[in-house]
Amino acid sequence: LKYAPSPFGRKERSRKTGCLMTTPVDPILLDLAACPACGGTLEVRACGEELACRACGARYEVRGGIPVLLPPGFDRTRLAQEEHLGDLMTGLPEEAKDPLSEREWKRSKAEFWEFVRGRLAPGGETIVSIGCGVDTAFLELGARHTALAFDLVVPLLETLRDRHGSKLNVAGAVQSLPLKDGVFDALCCIDLLH
C-alpha cells in the first residue's frame, strides 16, 4: 500500500529512526486500538504514516495522528454517504439551523452526558464515545478519564482535534470495532442511528 503524504500536522524528524513524521499517533491509542481484521496488536510503521498489525500484517493509514482502522472489504459507498452527512453537520450556517431542533438536540446531549457522568467513578476510567461526530460534551470527560472519540468520518474527528482539542481519536466502523477487549470501562453511544 502507498499513501499520499498527510497534509495534517507539521513534520518532525524522529530521534529513533531519523525519518520525517507527521503528527504522531498518541501511544495511548496503541493500548486501546486493535486490528479490525483480526483483533491483533498494532504498531507504528512508515514514520508514523501507518499502523501495521503484528498478527496478520494488515496496514492502516494514519491521518494527522488519527488511525483510520476500516476493516478489509469495507463499503466505501457507505463511507462517502457518511462523509457527506458530516459535511452537512459541520458546514451548516447557524441561521440555517432550526432553533427549536438545535435546542432539543443540545438538551438531549447534555442529559445523556450527565447520565453518563453520574455512573462513572470520580476519575481514571477509560471510555469511548462510539459515533461521536462533533459532540464536544464528551470531551469534558477527558479531564478526569481517558476519553476516546470514535467515528467513521475522519473529518469529524479532525474537527474535534483541531477546534476542540480532542487528543485520542480513532476512525473505524461500528460493524468491526477496532478496539481491544477488556480495556474500556464504558462504551457510550448517542445519536448513532440516522
PDB file of C-alpha atoms in Angstrom:
ATOM      1  CA  LEU A   1       0.000   0.000   0.000  1.00  0.00           C
ATOM      2  CA  LYS A   2       1.170   3.515  -0.806  1.00  0.00           C
ATOM      3  CA  TYR A   3      -0.371   6.519   0.912  1.00  0.00           C
ATOM      4  CA  ALA A   4      -0.110  10.144  -0.112  1.00  0.00           C
ATOM      5  CA  PRO A   5       1.764  12.333   2.362  1.00  0.00           C
ATOM      6  CA  SER A   6      -0.513  13.528   5.115  1.00  0.00           C
ATOM      7  CA  PRO A   7      -1.473  17.205   4.867  1.00  0.00           C
ATOM      8  CA  PHE A   8      -2.135  17.325   8.621  1.00  0.00           C
ATOM      9  CA  GLY A   9       0.297  18.477  11.244  1.00  0.00           C
ATOM     10  CA  ARG A  10       3.866  19.516  10.841  1.00  0.00           C
ATOM     11  CA  LYS A  11       6.589  17.042  10.117  1.00  0.00           C
ATOM     12  CA  GLU A  12       9.210  16.288  12.718  1.00  0.00           C
ATOM     13  CA  ARG A  13      12.318  14.117  12.462  1.00  0.00           C
ATOM     14  CA  SER A  14      12.133  11.016  14.640  1.00  0.00           C
ATOM     15  CA  ARG A  15      15.021  10.725  17.094  1.00  0.00           C
ATOM     16  CA  LYS A  16      14.772   6.948  16.942  1.00  0.00           C
ATOM     17  CA  THR A  17      14.521   6.342  13.168  1.00  0.00           C
ATOM     18  CA  GLY A  18      15.694   9.647  11.674  1.00  0.00           C
ATOM     19  CA  CYS A  19      12.719   9.842   9.296  1.00  0.00           C
ATOM     20  CA  LEU A  20      10.253  12.719   8.961  1.00  0.00           C
ATOM     21  CA  MET A  21       6.954  12.089  10.728  1.00  0.00           C
ATOM     22  CA  THR A  22       3.641  13.897  10.652  1.00  0.00           C
ATOM     23  CA  THR A  23       1.596  14.284  13.838  1.00  0.00           C
ATOM     24  CA  PRO A  24       2.486  11.157  15.810  1.00  0.00           C
ATOM     25  CA  VAL A  25      -0.011   8.568  16.984  1.00  0.00           C
ATOM     26  CA  ASP A  26      -0.594   9.006  20.700  1.00  0.00           C
ATOM     27  CA  PRO A  27       0.947   5.936  22.418  1.00  0.00           C
ATOM     28  CA  ILE A  28      -2.236   5.540  24.488  1.00  0.00           C
ATOM     29  CA  LEU A  29      -4.092   4.713  21.253  1.00  0.00           C
ATOM     30  CA  LEU A  30      -1.867   1.682  20.748  1.00  0.00           C
ATOM     31  CA  ASP A  31      -3.038   0.385  24.140  1.00  0.00           C
ATOM     32  CA  LEU A  32      -6.711   0.839  23.164  1.00  0.00           C
ATOM     33  CA  ALA A  33      -6.960   0.077  19.434  1.00  0.00           C
ATOM     34  CA  ALA A  34      -6.783  -3.306  17.724  1.00  0.00           C
ATOM     35  CA  CYS A  35      -6.661  -4.566  14.162  1.00  0.00           C
ATOM     36  CA  PRO A  36     -10.229  -4.609  12.786  1.00  0.00           C
ATOM     37  CA  ALA A  37      -9.381  -7.651  10.661  1.00  0.00           C
ATOM     38  CA  CYS A  38      -8.133  -9.991  13.398  1.00  0.00           C
ATOM     39  CA  GLY A  39      -8.053  -8.104  16.728  1.00  0.00           C
ATOM     40  CA  GLY A  40      -4.252  -8.168  16.796  1.00  0.00           C
ATOM     41  CA  THR A  41      -1.845  -5.649  18.280  1.00  0.00           C
ATOM     42  CA  LEU A  42      -0.989  -2.607  16.150  1.00  0.00           C
ATOM     43  CA  GLU A  43       2.392  -0.939  15.832  1.00  0.00           C
ATOM     44  CA  VAL A  44       3.516   2.299  14.180  1.00  0.00           C
ATOM     45  CA  ARG A  45       5.256   1.961  10.808  1.00  0.00           C
ATOM     46  CA  ALA A  46       6.356   4.101   7.852  1.00  0.00           C
ATOM     47  CA  CYS A  47       7.485   7.038  10.000  1.00  0.00           C
ATOM     48  CA  GLY A  48       4.075   7.311  11.654  1.00  0.00           C
ATOM     49  CA  GLU A  49       2.120   7.304   8.385  1.00  0.00           C
ATOM     50  CA  GLU A  50       0.564   3.893   9.055  1.00  0.00           C
ATOM     51  CA  LEU A  51      -0.146   1.233  11.632  1.00  0.00           C
ATOM     52  CA  ALA A  52       0.514  -2.430  10.976  1.00  0.00           C
ATOM     53  CA  CYS A  53      -0.947  -5.478  12.678  1.00  0.00           C
ATOM     54  CA  ARG A  54       1.669  -7.727  14.247  1.00  0.00           C
ATOM     55  CA  ALA A  55      -0.561 -10.797  13.812  1.00  0.00           C
ATOM     56  CA  CYS A  56      -1.973 -10.590  10.263  1.00  0.00           C
ATOM     57  CA  GLY A  57       0.197  -7.871   8.695  1.00  0.00           C
ATOM     58  CA  ALA A  58      -2.753  -5.658   7.679  1.00  0.00           C
ATOM     59  CA  ARG A  59      -1.782  -1.997   7.296  1.00  0.00           C
ATOM     60  CA  TYR A  60      -3.840   1.072   8.106  1.00  0.00           C
ATOM     61  CA  GLU A  61      -3.408   4.722   7.224  1.00  0.00           C
ATOM     62  CA  VAL A  62      -2.791   7.359   9.897  1.00  0.00           C
ATOM     63  CA  ARG A  63      -4.054  10.865   9.093  1.00  0.00           C
ATOM     64  CA  GLY A  64      -2.671  13.604  11.303  1.00  0.00           C
ATOM     65  CA  GLY A  65      -2.317  11.254  14.258  1.00  0.00           C
ATOM     66  CA  ILE A  66      -5.754   9.669  13.661  1.00  0.00           C
ATOM     67  CA  PRO A  67      -5.623   5.943  12.841  1.00  0.00           C
ATOM     68  CA  VAL A  68      -8.089   5.007  10.078  1.00  0.00           C
ATOM     69  CA  LEU A  69      -8.970   1.426  11.037  1.00  0.00           C
ATOM     70  CA  LEU A  70     -11.514   0.294   8.461  1.00  0.00           C
ATOM     71  CA  PRO A  71     -11.942  -3.465   8.080  1.00  0.00           C
ATOM     72  CA  PRO A  72     -10.962  -5.175   4.834  1.00  0.00           C
ATOM     73  CA  GLY A  73     -13.751  -5.001   2.267  1.00  0.00           C
ATOM     74  CA  PHE A  74     -15.475  -2.049   3.941  1.00  0.00           C
ATOM     75  CA  ASP A  75     -18.154  -0.491   1.707  1.00  0.00           C
ATOM     76  CA  ARG A  76     -16.638   2.824   0.550  1.00  0.00           C
ATOM     77  CA  THR A  77     -20.057   3.938  -0.766  1.00  0.00           C
ATOM     78  CA  ARG A  78     -21.319   3.970   2.812  1.00  0.00           C
ATOM     79  CA  LEU A  79     -18.263   5.979   3.851  1.00  0.00           C
ATOM     80  CA  ALA A  80     -18.966   8.582   1.136  1.00  0.00           C
ATOM     81  CA  GLN A  81     -22.557   8.925   2.368  1.00  0.00           C
ATOM     82  CA  GLU A  82     -21.424   9.410   5.965  1.00  0.00           C
ATOM     83  CA  GLU A  83     -18.770  11.930   4.904  1.00  0.00           C
ATOM     84  CA  HIS A  84     -21.476  13.906   3.065  1.00  0.00           C
ATOM     85  CA  LEU A  85     -23.621  13.892   6.203  1.00  0.00           C
ATOM     86  CA  GLY A  86     -20.576  15.030   8.209  1.00  0.00           C
ATOM     87  CA  ASP A  87     -20.069  17.927   5.778  1.00  0.00           C
ATOM     88  CA  LEU A  88     -23.677  18.947   6.384  1.00  0.00           C
ATOM     89  CA  MET A  89     -23.225  18.731  10.167  1.00  0.00           C
ATOM     90  CA  THR A  90     -20.133  20.924  10.224  1.00  0.00           C
ATOM     91  CA  GLY A  91     -20.919  23.260   7.334  1.00  0.00           C
ATOM     92  CA  LEU A  92     -24.474  24.365   8.012  1.00  0.00           C
ATOM     93  CA  PRO A  93     -24.572  28.080   8.925  1.00  0.00           C
ATOM     94  CA  GLU A  94     -26.218  28.919  12.259  1.00  0.00           C
ATOM     95  CA  GLU A  95     -29.024  30.884  10.569  1.00  0.00           C
ATOM     96  CA  ALA A  96     -29.980  27.814   8.512  1.00  0.00           C
ATOM     97  CA  LYS A  97     -30.484  25.621  11.584  1.00  0.00           C
ATOM     98  CA  ASP A  98     -33.902  25.178  13.140  1.00  0.00           C
ATOM     99  CA  PRO A  99     -33.536  26.841  16.584  1.00  0.00           C
ATOM    100  CA  LEU A 100     -36.035  24.504  18.262  1.00  0.00           C
ATOM    101  CA  SER A 101     -34.404  21.356  16.877  1.00  0.00           C
ATOM    102  CA  GLU A 102     -30.950  22.659  17.746  1.00  0.00           C
ATOM    103  CA  ARG A 103     -32.008  23.404  21.349  1.00  0.00           C
ATOM    104  CA  GLU A 104     -33.607  19.955  21.706  1.00  0.00           C
ATOM    105  CA  TRP A 105     -30.527  18.255  20.264  1.00  0.00           C
ATOM    106  CA  LYS A 106     -28.211  20.108  22.667  1.00  0.00           C
ATOM    107  CA  ARG A 107     -30.543  19.410  25.604  1.00  0.00           C
ATOM    108  CA  SER A 108     -30.668  15.679  24.826  1.00  0.00           C
ATOM    109  CA  LYS A 109     -26.856  15.574  24.594  1.00  0.00           C
ATOM    110  CA  ALA A 110     -26.492  17.400  27.924  1.00  0.00           C
ATOM    111  CA  GLU A 111     -28.939  14.993  29.614  1.00  0.00           C
ATOM    112  CA  PHE A 112     -27.164  11.967  28.169  1.00  0.00           C
ATOM    113  CA  TRP A 113     -23.681  13.038  29.289  1.00  0.00           C
ATOM    114  CA  GLU A 114     -24.978  13.996  32.724  1.00  0.00           C
ATOM    115  CA  PHE A 115     -26.413  10.461  32.970  1.00  0.00           C
ATOM    116  CA  VAL A 116     -23.021   9.010  31.957  1.00  0.00           C
ATOM    117  CA  ARG A 117     -21.088  11.230  34.401  1.00  0.00           C
ATOM    118  CA  GLY A 118     -23.347  10.062  37.211  1.00  0.00           C
ATOM    119  CA  ARG A 119     -22.382   6.444  36.573  1.00  0.00           C
ATOM    120  CA  LEU A 120     -18.627   6.852  36.223  1.00  0.00           C
ATOM    121  CA  ALA A 121     -16.142   6.689  39.073  1.00  0.00           C
ATOM    122  CA  PRO A 122     -14.660  10.080  40.030  1.00  0.00           C
ATOM    123  CA  GLY A 123     -11.664   9.534  37.769  1.00  0.00           C
ATOM    124  CA  GLY A 124      -9.341   7.194  35.972  1.00  0.00           C
ATOM    125  CA  GLU A 125     -11.798   5.236  33.833  1.00  0.00           C
ATOM    126  CA  THR A 126     -11.323   4.550  30.131  1.00  0.00           C
ATOM    127  CA  ILE A 127     -14.338   5.425  28.000  1.00  0.00           C
ATOM    128  CA  VAL A 128     -15.156   5.602  24.302  1.00  0.00           C
ATOM    129  CA  SER A 129     -17.850   7.564  22.508  1.00  0.00           C
ATOM    130  CA  ILE A 130     -18.957   5.428  19.552  1.00  0.00           C
ATOM    131  CA  GLY A 131     -20.098   7.545  16.600  1.00  0.00           C
ATOM    132  CA  CYS A 132     -19.106  10.749  18.370  1.00  0.00           C
ATOM    133  CA  GLY A 133     -19.444  13.053  15.363  1.00  0.00           C
ATOM    134  CA  VAL A 134     -18.614  16.548  16.610  1.00  0.00           C
ATOM    135  CA  ASP A 135     -20.048  16.074  20.110  1.00  0.00           C
ATOM    136  CA  THR A 136     -17.830  18.264  22.294  1.00  0.00           C
ATOM    137  CA  ALA A 137     -19.659  17.437  25.557  1.00  0.00           C
ATOM    138  CA  PHE A 138     -17.925  14.051  25.565  1.00  0.00           C
ATOM    139  CA  LEU A 139     -14.526  15.759  25.579  1.00  0.00           C
ATOM    140  CA  GLU A 140     -15.214  17.250  29.020  1.00  0.00           C
ATOM    141  CA  LEU A 141     -14.868  13.726  30.426  1.00  0.00           C
ATOM    142  CA  GLY A 142     -11.251  13.717  29.240  1.00  0.00           C
ATOM    143  CA  ALA A 143     -10.266  15.941  32.164  1.00  0.00           C
ATOM    144  CA  ARG A 144     -10.801  13.050  34.623  1.00  0.00           C
ATOM    145  CA  HIS A 145     -10.846   9.985  32.396  1.00  0.00           C
ATOM    146  CA  THR A 146      -9.163   8.548  29.327  1.00  0.00           C
ATOM    147  CA  ALA A 147     -11.708   9.528  26.662  1.00  0.00           C
ATOM    148  CA  LEU A 148     -11.515   8.101  23.126  1.00  0.00           C
ATOM    149  CA  ALA A 149     -13.500   9.705  20.298  1.00  0.00           C
ATOM    150  CA  PHE A 150     -14.526   7.093  17.699  1.00  0.00           C
ATOM    151  CA  ASP A 151     -16.269   7.820  14.396  1.00  0.00           C
ATOM    152  CA  LEU A 152     -16.357   6.567  10.833  1.00  0.00           C
ATOM    153  CA  VAL A 153     -15.817  10.048   9.382  1.00  0.00           C
ATOM    154  CA  VAL A 154     -12.234  11.291   9.697  1.00  0.00           C
ATOM    155  CA  PRO A 155     -13.064  14.994   9.031  1.00  0.00           C
ATOM    156  CA  LEU A 156     -15.402  14.987  12.052  1.00  0.00           C
ATOM    157  CA  LEU A 157     -12.568  13.665  14.230  1.00  0.00           C
ATOM    158  CA  GLU A 158     -10.250  16.279  12.713  1.00  0.00           C
ATOM    159  CA  THR A 159     -12.768  18.959  13.713  1.00  0.00           C
ATOM    160  CA  LEU A 160     -12.794  17.646  17.287  1.00  0.00           C
ATOM    161  CA  ARG A 161      -8.990  17.573  17.312  1.00  0.00           C
ATOM    162  CA  ASP A 162      -8.338  20.931  15.641  1.00  0.00           C
ATOM    163  CA  ARG A 163     -11.161  23.066  17.064  1.00  0.00           C
ATOM    164  CA  HIS A 164     -11.807  21.425  20.417  1.00  0.00           C
ATOM    165  CA  GLY A 165      -8.542  19.764  21.473  1.00  0.00           C
ATOM    166  CA  SER A 166      -9.593  16.107  21.293  1.00  0.00           C
ATOM    167  CA  LYS A 167      -6.441  14.091  21.922  1.00  0.00           C
ATOM    168  CA  LEU A 168      -7.491  10.467  21.394  1.00  0.00           C
ATOM    169  CA  ASN A 169      -9.274   9.832  18.105  1.00  0.00           C
ATOM    170  CA  VAL A 170      -9.798   6.682  16.039  1.00  0.00           C
ATOM    171  CA  ALA A 171     -11.704   6.306  12.784  1.00  0.00           C
ATOM    172  CA  GLY A 172     -13.385   2.981  12.125  1.00  0.00           C
ATOM    173  CA  ALA A 173     -16.627   1.102  11.540  1.00  0.00           C
ATOM    174  CA  VAL A 174     -19.033   0.039  14.280  1.00  0.00           C
ATOM    175  CA  GLN A 175     -19.569  -3.255  12.439  1.00  0.00           C
ATOM    176  CA  SER A 176     -15.982  -4.213  13.255  1.00  0.00           C
ATOM    177  CA  LEU A 177     -14.873  -2.143  16.249  1.00  0.00           C
ATOM    178  CA  PRO A 178     -11.075  -1.837  16.165  1.00  0.00           C
ATOM    179  CA  LEU A 179     -10.832  -1.730  19.944  1.00  0.00           C
ATOM    180  CA  LYS A 180      -9.104  -4.117  22.323  1.00  0.00           C
ATOM    181  CA  ASP A 181     -11.263  -6.316  24.513  1.00  0.00           C
ATOM    182  CA  GLY A 182     -11.415  -5.549  28.197  1.00  0.00           C
ATOM    183  CA  VAL A 183      -9.712  -2.131  28.217  1.00  0.00           C
ATOM    184  CA  PHE A 184     -12.795   0.108  28.353  1.00  0.00           C
ATOM    185  CA  ASP A 185     -14.847   0.790  31.439  1.00  0.00           C
ATOM    186  CA  ALA A 186     -17.670   2.391  29.439  1.00  0.00           C
ATOM    187  CA  LEU A 187     -18.766   2.457  25.805  1.00  0.00           C
ATOM    188  CA  CYS A 188     -21.172   5.311  25.098  1.00  0.00           C
ATOM    189  CA  CYS A 189     -23.293   5.903  22.057  1.00  0.00           C
ATOM    190  CA  ILE A 190     -25.830   8.634  21.300  1.00  0.00           C
ATOM    191  CA  ASP A 191     -27.476   9.596  18.007  1.00  0.00           C
ATOM    192  CA  LEU A 192     -25.592   6.934  16.059  1.00  0.00           C
ATOM    193  CA  LEU A 193     -28.554   5.710  14.023  1.00  0.00           C
ATOM    194  CA  HIS A 194     -29.762   8.234  11.492  1.00  0.00           C
TER     195      HIS A 194
END
